[in-house]
Each structure stands twice: as structure tokens, then as C-alpha cells.
Coordinates of C-alpha atoms and ligand atoms in Angstrom, one line a residue:
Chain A
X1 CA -30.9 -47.6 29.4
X2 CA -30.8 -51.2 28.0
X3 CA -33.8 -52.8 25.7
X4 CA -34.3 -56.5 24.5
X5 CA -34.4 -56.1 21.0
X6 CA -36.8 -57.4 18.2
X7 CA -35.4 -57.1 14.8
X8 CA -38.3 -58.9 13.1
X9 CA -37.9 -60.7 9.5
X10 CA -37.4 -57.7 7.4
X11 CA -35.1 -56.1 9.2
X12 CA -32.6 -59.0 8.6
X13 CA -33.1 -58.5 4.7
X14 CA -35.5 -56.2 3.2
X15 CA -35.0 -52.9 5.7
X16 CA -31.3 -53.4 6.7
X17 CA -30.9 -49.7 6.2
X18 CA -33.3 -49.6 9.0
X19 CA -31.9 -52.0 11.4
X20 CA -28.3 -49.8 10.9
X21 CA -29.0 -46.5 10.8
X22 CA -31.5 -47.1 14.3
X23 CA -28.1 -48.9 15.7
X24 CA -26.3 -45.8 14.6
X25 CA -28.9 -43.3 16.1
X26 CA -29.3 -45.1 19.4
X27 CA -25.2 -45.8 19.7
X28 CA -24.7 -42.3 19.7
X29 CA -27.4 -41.9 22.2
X30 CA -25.8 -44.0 24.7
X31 CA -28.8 -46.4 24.2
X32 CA -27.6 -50.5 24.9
X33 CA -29.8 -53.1 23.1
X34 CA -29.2 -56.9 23.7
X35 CA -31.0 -58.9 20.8
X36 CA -33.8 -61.1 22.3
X37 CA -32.3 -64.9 22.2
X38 CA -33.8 -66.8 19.3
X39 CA -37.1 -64.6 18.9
X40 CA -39.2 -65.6 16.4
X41 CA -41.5 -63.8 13.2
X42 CA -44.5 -62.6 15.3
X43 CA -46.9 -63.7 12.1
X44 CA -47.7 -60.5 11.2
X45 CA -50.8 -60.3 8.9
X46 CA -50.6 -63.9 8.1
X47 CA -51.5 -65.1 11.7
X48 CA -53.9 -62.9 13.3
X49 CA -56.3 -62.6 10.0
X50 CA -56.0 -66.8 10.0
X51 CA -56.0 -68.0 13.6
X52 CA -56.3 -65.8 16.8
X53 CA -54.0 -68.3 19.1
X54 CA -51.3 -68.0 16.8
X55 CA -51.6 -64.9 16.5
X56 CA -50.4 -64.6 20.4
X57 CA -48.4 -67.1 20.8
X58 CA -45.7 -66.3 18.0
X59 CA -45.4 -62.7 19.9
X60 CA -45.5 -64.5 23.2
X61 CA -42.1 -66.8 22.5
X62 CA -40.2 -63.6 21.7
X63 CA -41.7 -61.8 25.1
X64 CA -41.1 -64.4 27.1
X65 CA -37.4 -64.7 25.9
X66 CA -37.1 -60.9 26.6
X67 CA -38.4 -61.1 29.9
X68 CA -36.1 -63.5 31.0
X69 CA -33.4 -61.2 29.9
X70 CA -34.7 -58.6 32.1
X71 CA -35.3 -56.4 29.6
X72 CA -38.1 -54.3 27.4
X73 CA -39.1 -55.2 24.2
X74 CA -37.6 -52.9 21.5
X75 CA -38.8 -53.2 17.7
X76 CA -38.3 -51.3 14.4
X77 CA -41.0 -53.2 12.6
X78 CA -44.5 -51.3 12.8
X79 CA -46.5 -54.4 12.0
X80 CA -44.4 -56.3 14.8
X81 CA -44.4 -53.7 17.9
X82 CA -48.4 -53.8 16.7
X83 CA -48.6 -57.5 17.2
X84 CA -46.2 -58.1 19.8
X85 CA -47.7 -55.0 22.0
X86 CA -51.1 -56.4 21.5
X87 CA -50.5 -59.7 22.0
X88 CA -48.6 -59.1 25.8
X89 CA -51.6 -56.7 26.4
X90 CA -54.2 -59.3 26.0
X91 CA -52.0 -62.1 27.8
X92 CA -52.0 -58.8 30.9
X93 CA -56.0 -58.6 30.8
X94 CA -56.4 -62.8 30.5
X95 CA -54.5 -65.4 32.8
X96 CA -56.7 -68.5 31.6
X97 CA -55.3 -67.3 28.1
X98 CA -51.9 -66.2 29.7
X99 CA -52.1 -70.2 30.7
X100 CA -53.1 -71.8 27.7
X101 CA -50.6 -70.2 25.5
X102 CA -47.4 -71.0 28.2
X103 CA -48.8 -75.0 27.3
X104 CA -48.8 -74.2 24.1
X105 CA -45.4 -72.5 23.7
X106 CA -43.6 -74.5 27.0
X107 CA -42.5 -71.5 29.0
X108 CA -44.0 -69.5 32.3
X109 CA -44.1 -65.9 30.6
X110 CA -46.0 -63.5 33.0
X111 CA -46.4 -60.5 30.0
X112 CA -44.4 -58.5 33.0
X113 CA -42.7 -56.5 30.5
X114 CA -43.0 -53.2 27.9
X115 CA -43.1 -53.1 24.5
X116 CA -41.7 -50.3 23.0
X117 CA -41.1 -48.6 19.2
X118 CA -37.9 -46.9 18.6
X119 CA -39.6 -43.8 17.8
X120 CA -41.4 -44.1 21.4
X121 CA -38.0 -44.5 22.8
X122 CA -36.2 -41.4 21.1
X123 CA -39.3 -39.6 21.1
X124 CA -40.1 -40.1 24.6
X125 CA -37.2 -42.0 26.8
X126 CA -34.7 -40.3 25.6
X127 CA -36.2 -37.0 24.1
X128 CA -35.7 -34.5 21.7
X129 CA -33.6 -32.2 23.8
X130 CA -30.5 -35.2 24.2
X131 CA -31.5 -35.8 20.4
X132 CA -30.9 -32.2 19.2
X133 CA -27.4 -32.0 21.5
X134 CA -26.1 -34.9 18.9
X135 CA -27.3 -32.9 15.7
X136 CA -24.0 -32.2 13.8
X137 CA -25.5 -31.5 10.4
X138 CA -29.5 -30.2 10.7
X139 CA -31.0 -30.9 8.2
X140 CA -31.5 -27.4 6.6
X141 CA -34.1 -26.4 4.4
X142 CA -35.7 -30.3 3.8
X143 CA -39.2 -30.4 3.5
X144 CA -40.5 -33.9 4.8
X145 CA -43.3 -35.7 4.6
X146 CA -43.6 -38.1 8.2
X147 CA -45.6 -41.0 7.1
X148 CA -47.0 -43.1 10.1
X149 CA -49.1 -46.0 8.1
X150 CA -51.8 -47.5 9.8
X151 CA -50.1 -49.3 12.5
X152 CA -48.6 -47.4 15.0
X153 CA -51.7 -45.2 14.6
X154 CA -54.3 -47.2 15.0
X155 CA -53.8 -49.7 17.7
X156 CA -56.9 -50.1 20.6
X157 CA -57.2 -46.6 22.0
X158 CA -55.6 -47.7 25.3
X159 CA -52.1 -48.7 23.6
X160 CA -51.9 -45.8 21.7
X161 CA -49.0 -44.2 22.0
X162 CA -49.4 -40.8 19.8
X163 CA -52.9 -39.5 18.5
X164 CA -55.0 -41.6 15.9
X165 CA -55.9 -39.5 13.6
X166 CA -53.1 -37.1 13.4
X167 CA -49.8 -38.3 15.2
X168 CA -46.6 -36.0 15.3
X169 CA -44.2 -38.0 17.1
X170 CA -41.9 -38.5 14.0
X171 CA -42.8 -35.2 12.9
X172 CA -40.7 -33.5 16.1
X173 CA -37.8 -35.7 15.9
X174 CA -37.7 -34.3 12.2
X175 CA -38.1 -30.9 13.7
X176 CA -35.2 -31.6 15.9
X177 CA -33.2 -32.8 13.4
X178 CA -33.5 -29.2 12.0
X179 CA -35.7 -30.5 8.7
X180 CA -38.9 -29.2 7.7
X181 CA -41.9 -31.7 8.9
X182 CA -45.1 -30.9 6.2
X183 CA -48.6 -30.7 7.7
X184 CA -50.5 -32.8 5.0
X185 CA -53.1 -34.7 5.3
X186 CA -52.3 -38.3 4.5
X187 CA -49.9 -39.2 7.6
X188 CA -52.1 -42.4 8.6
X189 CA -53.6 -43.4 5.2
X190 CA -52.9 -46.7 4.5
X191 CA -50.4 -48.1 1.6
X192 CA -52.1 -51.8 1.3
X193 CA -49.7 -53.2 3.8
X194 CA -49.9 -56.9 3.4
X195 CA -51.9 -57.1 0.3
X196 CA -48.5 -56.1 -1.5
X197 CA -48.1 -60.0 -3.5
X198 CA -51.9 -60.9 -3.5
X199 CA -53.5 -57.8 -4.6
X200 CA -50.9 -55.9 -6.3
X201 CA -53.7 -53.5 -8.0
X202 CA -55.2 -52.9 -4.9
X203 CA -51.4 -51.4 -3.3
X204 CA -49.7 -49.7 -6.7
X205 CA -53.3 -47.5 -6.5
X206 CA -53.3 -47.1 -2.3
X207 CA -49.5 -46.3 -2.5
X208 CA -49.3 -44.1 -5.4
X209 CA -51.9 -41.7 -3.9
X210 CA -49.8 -41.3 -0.8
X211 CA -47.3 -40.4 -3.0
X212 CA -48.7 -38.3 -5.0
X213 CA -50.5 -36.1 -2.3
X214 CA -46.9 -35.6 -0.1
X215 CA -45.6 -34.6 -3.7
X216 CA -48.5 -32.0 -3.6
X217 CA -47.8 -31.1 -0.4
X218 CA -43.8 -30.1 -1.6
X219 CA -42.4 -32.7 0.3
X220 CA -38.6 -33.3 -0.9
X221 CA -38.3 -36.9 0.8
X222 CA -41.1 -39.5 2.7
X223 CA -40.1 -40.5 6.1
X224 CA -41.2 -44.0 7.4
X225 CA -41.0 -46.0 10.3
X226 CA -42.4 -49.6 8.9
X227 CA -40.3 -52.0 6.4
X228 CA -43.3 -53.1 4.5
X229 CA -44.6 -49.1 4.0
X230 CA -41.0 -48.4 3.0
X231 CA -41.1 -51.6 0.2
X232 CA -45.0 -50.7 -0.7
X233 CA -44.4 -47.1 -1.1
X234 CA -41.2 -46.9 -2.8
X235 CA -41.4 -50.1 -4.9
X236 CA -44.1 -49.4 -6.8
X237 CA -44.1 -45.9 -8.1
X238 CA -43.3 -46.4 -11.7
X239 CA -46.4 -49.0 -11.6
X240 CA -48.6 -46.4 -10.3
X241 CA -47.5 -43.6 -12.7
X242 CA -48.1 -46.2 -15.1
X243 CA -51.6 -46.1 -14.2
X244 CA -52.0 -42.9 -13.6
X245 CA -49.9 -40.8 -16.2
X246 CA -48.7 -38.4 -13.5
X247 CA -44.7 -38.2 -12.3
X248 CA -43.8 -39.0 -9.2
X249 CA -40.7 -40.2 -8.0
X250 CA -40.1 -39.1 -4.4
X251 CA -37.2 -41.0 -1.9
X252 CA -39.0 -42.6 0.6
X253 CA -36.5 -42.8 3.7
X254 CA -36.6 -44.4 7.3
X255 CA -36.7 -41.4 9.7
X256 CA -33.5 -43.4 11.4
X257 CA -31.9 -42.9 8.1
X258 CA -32.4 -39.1 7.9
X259 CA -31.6 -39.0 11.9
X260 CA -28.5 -41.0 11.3
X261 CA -28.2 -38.3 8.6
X262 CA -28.4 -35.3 10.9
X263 CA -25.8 -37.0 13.4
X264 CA -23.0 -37.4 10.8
X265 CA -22.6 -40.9 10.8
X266 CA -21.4 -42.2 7.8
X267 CA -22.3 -44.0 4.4
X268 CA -22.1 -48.0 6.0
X269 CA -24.8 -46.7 8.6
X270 CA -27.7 -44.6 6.3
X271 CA -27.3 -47.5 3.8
X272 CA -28.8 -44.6 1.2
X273 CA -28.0 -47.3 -1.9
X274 CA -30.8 -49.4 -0.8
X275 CA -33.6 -47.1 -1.2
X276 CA -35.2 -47.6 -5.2
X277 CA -36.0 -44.2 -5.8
X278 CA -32.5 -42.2 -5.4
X279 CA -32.4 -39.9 -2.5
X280 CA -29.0 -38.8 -3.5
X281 CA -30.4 -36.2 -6.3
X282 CA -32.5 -34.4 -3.9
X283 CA -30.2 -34.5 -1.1
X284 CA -27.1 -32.8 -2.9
X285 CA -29.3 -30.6 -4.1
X286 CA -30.3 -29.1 -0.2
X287 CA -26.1 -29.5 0.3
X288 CA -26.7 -32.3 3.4
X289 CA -24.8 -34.7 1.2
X290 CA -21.3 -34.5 -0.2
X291 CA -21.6 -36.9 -3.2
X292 CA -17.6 -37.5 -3.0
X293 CA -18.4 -39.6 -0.3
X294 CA -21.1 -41.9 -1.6
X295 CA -20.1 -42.3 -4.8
Chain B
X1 CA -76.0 -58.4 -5.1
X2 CA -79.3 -59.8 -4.3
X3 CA -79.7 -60.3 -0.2
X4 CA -81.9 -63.4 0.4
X5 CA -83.2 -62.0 3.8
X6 CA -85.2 -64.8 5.4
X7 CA -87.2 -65.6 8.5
X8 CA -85.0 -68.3 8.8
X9 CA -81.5 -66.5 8.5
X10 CA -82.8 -63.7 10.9
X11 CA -83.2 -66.3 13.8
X12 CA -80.1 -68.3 12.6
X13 CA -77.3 -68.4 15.3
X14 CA -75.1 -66.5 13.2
X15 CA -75.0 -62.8 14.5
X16 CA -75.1 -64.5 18.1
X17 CA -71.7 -66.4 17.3
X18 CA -70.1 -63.8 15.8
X19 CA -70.7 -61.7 18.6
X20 CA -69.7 -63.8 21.0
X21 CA -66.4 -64.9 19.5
X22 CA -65.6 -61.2 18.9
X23 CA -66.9 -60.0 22.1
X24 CA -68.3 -57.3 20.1
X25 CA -71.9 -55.6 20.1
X26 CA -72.5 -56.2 16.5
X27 CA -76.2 -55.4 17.2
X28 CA -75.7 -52.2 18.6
X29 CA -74.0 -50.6 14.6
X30 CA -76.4 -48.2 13.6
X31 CA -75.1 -47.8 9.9
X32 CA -73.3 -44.7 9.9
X33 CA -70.9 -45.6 7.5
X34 CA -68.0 -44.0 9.1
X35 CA -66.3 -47.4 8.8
X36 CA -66.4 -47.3 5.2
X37 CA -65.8 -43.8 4.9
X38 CA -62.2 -44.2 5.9
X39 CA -61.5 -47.8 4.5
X40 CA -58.3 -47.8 2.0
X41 CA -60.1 -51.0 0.0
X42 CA -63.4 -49.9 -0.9
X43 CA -62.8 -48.9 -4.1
X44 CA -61.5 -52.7 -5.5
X45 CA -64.4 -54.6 -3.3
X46 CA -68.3 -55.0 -3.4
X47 CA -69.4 -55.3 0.0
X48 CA -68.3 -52.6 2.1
X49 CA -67.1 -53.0 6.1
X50 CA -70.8 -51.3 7.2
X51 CA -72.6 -53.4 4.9
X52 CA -70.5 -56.9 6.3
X53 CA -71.5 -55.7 9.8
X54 CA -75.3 -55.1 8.6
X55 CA -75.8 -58.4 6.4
X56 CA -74.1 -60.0 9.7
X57 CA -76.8 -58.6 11.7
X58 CA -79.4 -59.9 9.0
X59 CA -77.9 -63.8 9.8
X60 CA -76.5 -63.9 6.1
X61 CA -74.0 -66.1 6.9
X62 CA -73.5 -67.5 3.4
X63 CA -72.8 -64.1 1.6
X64 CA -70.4 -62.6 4.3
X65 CA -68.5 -65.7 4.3
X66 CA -67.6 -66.2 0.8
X67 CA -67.5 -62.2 0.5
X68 CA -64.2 -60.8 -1.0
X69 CA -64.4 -58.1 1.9
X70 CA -63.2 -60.3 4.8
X71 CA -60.2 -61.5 3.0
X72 CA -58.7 -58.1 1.7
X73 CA -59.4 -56.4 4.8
X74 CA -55.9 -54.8 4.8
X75 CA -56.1 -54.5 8.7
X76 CA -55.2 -51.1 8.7
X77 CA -57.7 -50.4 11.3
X78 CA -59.3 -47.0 10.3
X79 CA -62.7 -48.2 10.6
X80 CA -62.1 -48.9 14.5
X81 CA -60.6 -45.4 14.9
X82 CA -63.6 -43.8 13.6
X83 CA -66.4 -45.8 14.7
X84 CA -68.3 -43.5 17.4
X85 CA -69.8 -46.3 18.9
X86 CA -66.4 -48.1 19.1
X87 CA -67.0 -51.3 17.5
X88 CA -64.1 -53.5 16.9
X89 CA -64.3 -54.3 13.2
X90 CA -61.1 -55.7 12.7
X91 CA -61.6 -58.3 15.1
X92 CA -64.6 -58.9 13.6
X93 CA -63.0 -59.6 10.3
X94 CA -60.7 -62.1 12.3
X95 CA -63.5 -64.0 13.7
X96 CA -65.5 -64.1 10.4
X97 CA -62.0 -65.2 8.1
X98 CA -61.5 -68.0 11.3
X99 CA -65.1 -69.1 10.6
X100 CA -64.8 -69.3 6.9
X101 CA -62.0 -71.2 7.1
X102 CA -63.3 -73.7 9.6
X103 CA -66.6 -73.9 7.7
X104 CA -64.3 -74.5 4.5
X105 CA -66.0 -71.9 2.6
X106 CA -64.1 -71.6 -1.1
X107 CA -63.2 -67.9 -1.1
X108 CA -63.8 -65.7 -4.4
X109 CA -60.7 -65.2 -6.6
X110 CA -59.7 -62.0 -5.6
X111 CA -59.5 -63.3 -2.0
X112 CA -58.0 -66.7 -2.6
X113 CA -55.0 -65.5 -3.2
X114 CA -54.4 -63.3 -0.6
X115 CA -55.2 -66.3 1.7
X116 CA -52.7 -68.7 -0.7
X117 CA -50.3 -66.1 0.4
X118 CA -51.4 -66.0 4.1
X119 CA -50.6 -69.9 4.0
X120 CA -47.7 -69.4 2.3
X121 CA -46.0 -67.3 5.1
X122 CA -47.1 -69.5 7.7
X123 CA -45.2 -72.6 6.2
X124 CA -42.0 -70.7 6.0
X125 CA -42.6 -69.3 9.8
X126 CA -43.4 -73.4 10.9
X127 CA -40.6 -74.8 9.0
X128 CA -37.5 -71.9 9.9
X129 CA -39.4 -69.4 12.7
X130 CA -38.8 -66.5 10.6
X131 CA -39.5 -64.9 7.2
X132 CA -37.4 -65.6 4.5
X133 CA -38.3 -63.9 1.2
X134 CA -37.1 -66.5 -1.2
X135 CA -38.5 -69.5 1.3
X136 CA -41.7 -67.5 1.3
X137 CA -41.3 -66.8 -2.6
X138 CA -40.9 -70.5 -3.1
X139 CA -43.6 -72.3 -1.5
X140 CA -46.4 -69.4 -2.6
X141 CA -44.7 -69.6 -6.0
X142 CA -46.3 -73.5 -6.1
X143 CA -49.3 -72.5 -5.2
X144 CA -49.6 -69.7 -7.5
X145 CA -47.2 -69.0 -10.3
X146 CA -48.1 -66.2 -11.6
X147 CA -47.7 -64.0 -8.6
X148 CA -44.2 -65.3 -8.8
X149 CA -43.8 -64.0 -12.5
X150 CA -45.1 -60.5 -10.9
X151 CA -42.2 -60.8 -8.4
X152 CA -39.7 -61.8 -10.7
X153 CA -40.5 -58.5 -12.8
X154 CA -38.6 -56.6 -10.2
X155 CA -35.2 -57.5 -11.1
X156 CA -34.2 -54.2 -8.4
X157 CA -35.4 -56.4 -5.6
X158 CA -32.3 -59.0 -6.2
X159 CA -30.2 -56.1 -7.1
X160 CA -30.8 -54.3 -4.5
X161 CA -29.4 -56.4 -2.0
X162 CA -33.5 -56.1 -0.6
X163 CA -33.2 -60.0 -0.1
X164 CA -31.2 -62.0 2.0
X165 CA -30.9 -65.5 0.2
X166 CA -29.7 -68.1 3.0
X167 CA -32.8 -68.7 5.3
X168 CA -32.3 -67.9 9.2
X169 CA -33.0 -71.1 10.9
X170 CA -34.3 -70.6 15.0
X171 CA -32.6 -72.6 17.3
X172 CA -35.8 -73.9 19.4
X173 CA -37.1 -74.8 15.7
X174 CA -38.7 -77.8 17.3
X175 CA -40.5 -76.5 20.3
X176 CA -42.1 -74.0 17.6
X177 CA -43.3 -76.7 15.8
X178 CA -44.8 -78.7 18.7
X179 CA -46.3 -75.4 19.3
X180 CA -48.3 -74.8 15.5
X181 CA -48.8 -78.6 15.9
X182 CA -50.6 -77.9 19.1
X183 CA -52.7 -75.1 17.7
X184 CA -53.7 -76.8 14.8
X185 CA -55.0 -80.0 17.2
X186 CA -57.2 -77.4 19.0
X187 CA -58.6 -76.1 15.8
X188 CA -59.5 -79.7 14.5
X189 CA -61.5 -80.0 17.5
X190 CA -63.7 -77.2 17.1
Ligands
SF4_301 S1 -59.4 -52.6 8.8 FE1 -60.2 -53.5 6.9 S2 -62.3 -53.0 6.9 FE2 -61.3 -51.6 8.4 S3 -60.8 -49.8 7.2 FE3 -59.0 -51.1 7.2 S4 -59.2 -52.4 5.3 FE4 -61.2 -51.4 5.7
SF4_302 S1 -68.8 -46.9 12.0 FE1 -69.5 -48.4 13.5 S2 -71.7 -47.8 13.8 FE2 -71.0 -46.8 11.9 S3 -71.6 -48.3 10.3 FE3 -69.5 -48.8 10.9 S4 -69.6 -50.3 12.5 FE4 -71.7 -49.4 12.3

């Protein structure tokens, strides 16, 4: 199986942990990706609340490279598998729009191809059978909390790829990593997403709840699949007990990193350093992590 | 807030524009409030997402586009997911941001920022294709310093290796641009 892959802004700076520790999983999964040739930032937030033809055509220039390439679209990035699979799917229902945006952008894309989120692929393309045949080290005894945002849960009904209100699609490839998924009731509760610069208040109060519940819930660690989720929720938890007097503290991970984890691959692939609120303490603690080797 | 609901608002072309830009029934919300039942920003704005959709249905144009509701709309989408009638509100929130902006409506505070930021992002994407953090930082750091100052309290961020500091540069940087340029031409002429 080969996919065109998306890496999206953040996963060049902010979520690098994310960007290796998916490289590791899929590596080891016999999964080829090909990076898509010059894609650009699919506007995220920024286009599609200011101008609706922006808003396709960014996601369109990356597709259309893809699709030349042969290949799928393959993205990390919640926010950009929600605009990039929106965008092909209303370039599928429109050709006059499908027209006007290949004058706008200069190229004769057809919106032939899938998109696809790298928990989709594991989940589904590869499944959790090959996944758990990989596991060297399950990861015994840790209670997570699978945090889905509101992205990948709350596309149009018909490119929904997991339930709306309660998805468990990161939850089973926890499961067959051998940790503990949580049932708790925040999973698609959102963490301010883009608001994060312009309305700080509005995020440190959205994301500290989150927190705070999976924290209820006994969660050890918070499993994400989206870079701005990851910064939001992690980021910003000494603001929110600020506000709100009450301890938190709780490693929010990328559920590649706790995968990557499970699979033995080492240190330069989980990237565990980057992460604000240390992981290590916790993860010592359960005896998945030998600290001689990270420190 | 006072609602000025007129004769003359109700039979204003308003609801009818909105709806057909959206392609949504607007009409057919029957207040509910589902929407607002699951919607993360209730709590830090006035108008709520049930109330936007009724005042749109009222033809008060004014009030829903200079509300702080339609600009920090986080997008999350609950209020699709649990509308029983299925009424896209998000894209309703697009439509109604595109028409305050091409009716050069001054945003409230709260909002203007989120839309300085919006901008912002946008110049970096024109100008390199993708998202750098300390491009982006820059040019919404002109606009508005002291968001910047906010940033800058997060010394981790640097330390952290979170941020990459050379910009990545597309190759086809010029066909993008000939691409916003187009965009924006078709916007000047609506
Ligand atoms: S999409 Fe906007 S209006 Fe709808 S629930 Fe989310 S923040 Fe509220
Ligand atoms: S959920 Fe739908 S029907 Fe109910 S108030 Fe909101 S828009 Fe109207």
C-alpha cells in the first residue's frame, strides 16, 4: 500500500513528534508514503471562515498534485484531512465548480482520488489484527483518555468516517496496543481550535475542562490525533489552573506516539521531549519506559 | 440587546440571500436550541447560534453582522451534528462572515481580532504557501501587539523546539499567487 502524503504546516514545526512517530508506526507496517510534490497549507480556519473559493482551491493544488502521483491523499493534521476531504468532495458533487477552481489554480484535477487520516488507514486499511502482530511492549496497565476534537467527528454525515457523537476508532488501536482506552464523556468536545491567539480566554477555559474531566475520569495520559488539540490542550494548563485553582497536569500524547511506543521504536521516533507537560513521570511509573534511555 | 424588528426588515432580502448563498433552509429552524446546547463558545458570547439563525430569519441584518457570534464561531461543528432538522450552521456562519466582510461591517472587539489573525495567516500562506509560525507571528504581531506579548510569555514554545524558524518557501510560489490574485478579482466584483 502506497499513499501521497500531506504533512500540513504543523507537522513541519509544531507536531514533529507527530509527523515521526506516524513514519515509525506506518514503517513497521510496511506502509510506503511518497510526500505530495510542493503541496500547499490547505487554509485551515483562516480560509473557509473568510472566503469559500479559497477555501477549495488551497486543498485542491495539493489533490491535484497527489492525483497526478497516482496516489491517495494521506494527512496527520485533523483540521487538514477536514478541509482537504471536504473540499475534493464538493469538487466530486460540482463540475462548474470543479471548472472554475482548475482556472483558478491552472491544472485539470478531476477530485478522482481519496482522502484518508492515518488513523483511518491503521484503523481500517491495515487493521488492528497486523497492528497487534507488531506490539512488542503493550502498553500494560495505562489508562487513556482518546480525545477526537471536533474535526474528524463532525464532518457532513456522509464523510464521516467513525460515529459523531461518540467515535472509538482511536480507542481500539489503544486497545490493541494493550492500554486501557477510558469511556468518558468528553471525546468530541471541543478545545477552541483556532481561537488559540485571538481569544486566548475563550481556549485556556474550553481546554482546561477537557482536561480536567479525563483527569476525573483516571486517565494517566490524553491521546490526540490533531496538532492544534495537542498545542491547545497541553499548552495551556497552568493558565487554566490559574483560573480555576484546581491541579491538573496530564501528558497529552499523539496516539502515533504511544503506538510508536508499544512497537519499540526508539527515543528519535516518540520525540517524548517535545510534549510540555512531562509524560516521562507517569510513564516510568507503569514500567513502559526505561528512563536510562531517555535521559 | 434590544431587537428592532420592523416591517421593513421582515421583507428585507436578507433571510432570502442568506439562504440562497448557503443553500440552506434557514426558514424551516424551529428554535430548539439544540445548536446552542452543544456549542463550546456560548459561555464568552451574547448572541447564541439559535438566536443568529432566528434574528436571521427576522431580516436583522445589521445586528447579525456586526455580532461577535459569527466571528468566534470556533467551527467545531457540534451544532450541525445535533440539529434534527439538519441545518448546516457552520456554513451559515461562512456565508454571513463573507457578507460582513464584503459589506465592510467593523466587527466588535472580541471579534476583530480573531479576524486580524485570520488575515494574518492568509498573508504568510500568499507570500510562502505554507504556515510558518514566526512569519505568521510577525505580520499579526503589526497588526496587534499585544497578542504578540501573550505569545512571547511562552518562552517553552522556543525552547521546545515547537517552532521551526526558517520559513518553507513552495516552489510554484507564483502560480499560488496568481491564484489569491484571481480570487480576490472575483470578490471585487461582487
Ligand atoms: S460550529 Fe460554531 S456555532 Fe456551531 S457549535 Fe461550534 S462554535 Fe458553536
Ligand atoms: S438545532 Fe437546528 S432547528 Fe434547533 S434551533 Fe438550532 S438551527 Fe434551529
Amino acid at each position: 500500500m502506497k499513499y501521497g502524503y500531506f504533512p500540513g504546516c504543523s507537522l513541519l514545526s509544531t507536531a514533529t513528534e507527530y509527523a515521526r512517530s506516524g513514519e515509525g508506526v506506518l514503517n513497521l507496517l510496511g506502509i510506503e508514503v511518497e510526500e505530495i510534490d510542493d503541496w500547499v497549507c490547505c487554509g485551515a480556519t483562516a480560509a473557509h471562515a473568510t472566503n469559500h473559493l479559497l477555501a477549495v482551491a488551497l486543498p485542491a493544488i495539493s489533490c491535484s498534485a497527489s492525483e497526478k502521483q497516482g496516489l491517495d491523499v494521506l494527512t496527520y493534521c485533523t483540521a487538514c484531512y477536514s478541509r482537504l476531504k471536504q473540499s475534493n468532495q464538493v469538487l466530486k458533487d460540482s463540475p462548474e465548480l470543479l471548472q472554475q477552481i482548475n482556472e483558478i489554480i491552472e491544472e485539470e484535477y478531476r477530485a478522482s482520488e481519496r482522502v484518508l487520516h492515518i488513523a483511518e488507514v491503521l484503523a481500517r486499511d491495515i487493521g488492528l489484527e497486523a497492528i497487534k502482530a507488531k506490539v512488542k511492549k503493550p502498553l500494560k496497565g495505562l489508562k487513556v483518555a482518546c480525545y477526537y476534537g471536533c474535526l474528524i467527528a463532525r464532518l457532513p454525515e456522509k464523510l464521516r468516517i467513525d460515529s459523531g457523537e461518540c467515535p472509538t476508532m482511536i480507542d481500539d488501536l489503544m486497545r490493541a496496543v494493550g492500554a486501557e482506552p477510558l469511556d468518558w464523556p468528553f471525546k468530541t468536545e471541543c478545545c477552541g481550535a483556532g481561537l488559540t491567539l485571538a481569544r486566548q480566554d475563550v481556549v485556556v477555559r474550553l481546554s482546561g475542562e477537557i482536561i480536567e474531566i479525563a483527569k476525573e475520569n483516571g486517565a494517566d495520559v490524553l491521546a490526540v490525533a490533531c496538532p492544534l488539540c495537542q498545542a491547545n490542550l497541553d499548552m495551556y494548563q497552568a493558565n487554566a489552573e490559574g483560573k480555576t485553582g484546581k491541579q491538573l497536569g496530564l501528558p497529552v500524547l499523539y496516539f502515533t506516539q504511544l503506538m510508536a511506543l508499544a512497537m519499540g521504536l526508539g527515543p528519535e521516533m516518540l520525540k517524548l521531549e517535545k510534549v510540555i507537560v512531562d509524560p516521562m513521570p507517569v510513564l516510568v511509573e507503569k514500567g513502559l519506559i526505561d528512563r536510562g534511555v531517555y535521559l | 440587546m434590544r431587537w428592532d424588528i420592523t416591517e421593513k426588515a421582515l421583507h428585507s432580502e436578507f433571510l432570502r440571500t442568506v439562504e440562497q448563498r448557503s443553500g440552506e433552509n434557514v426558514s424551516s429552524c424551529y428554535q430548539c436550541g439544540k445548536c446552542s446546547g452543544g456549542c463550546p463558545v456560548v459561555a464568552d458570547i451574547e448572541l447564541t447560534p439559535n438566536r443568529i439563525i432566528r434574528m436571521v430569519q427576522l431580516g436583522l441584518e445589521g445586528n447579525v453582522l456586526r455580532s461577535e457570534t459569527v466571528w468566534c464561531c470556533a467551527a467545531c461543528g457540534t451544532c450541525n451534528g445535533r440539529c434534527p432538522i439538519g441545518i448546516d450552521i457552520v456554513h451559515i456562519m461562512d456565508v454571513l462572515r463573507e457578507m460582513a466582510l464584503e459589506r465592510r461591517v467593523v466587527p466588535p472587539p472580541g471579534a476583530a481580532e480573531v479576524l486580524m489573525f485570520y488575515r494574518s495567516f492568509l498573508d504568510c500562506v500568499k507570500e510562502f504557501g505554507r504556515l510558518n509560525e514566526i512569519a505568521l507571528m510577525g505580520s499579526y504581531n503589526i497588526n496587534s501587539w499585544h497578542l504578540f506579548c501573550n505569545v512571547m510569555k511562552a518562552p517553552w514554545f522556543i525552547f521546545k523546539s515547537k517552532i521551526t524558524i526558517a520559513p518553507h518557501k513552495i516552489k510554484q510560489i507564483d502560480r499560488l499567487k496568481r491564484a489569491f490574485e484571481r480570487i480576490e478579482e472575483l470578490e471585487r466584483k461582487k
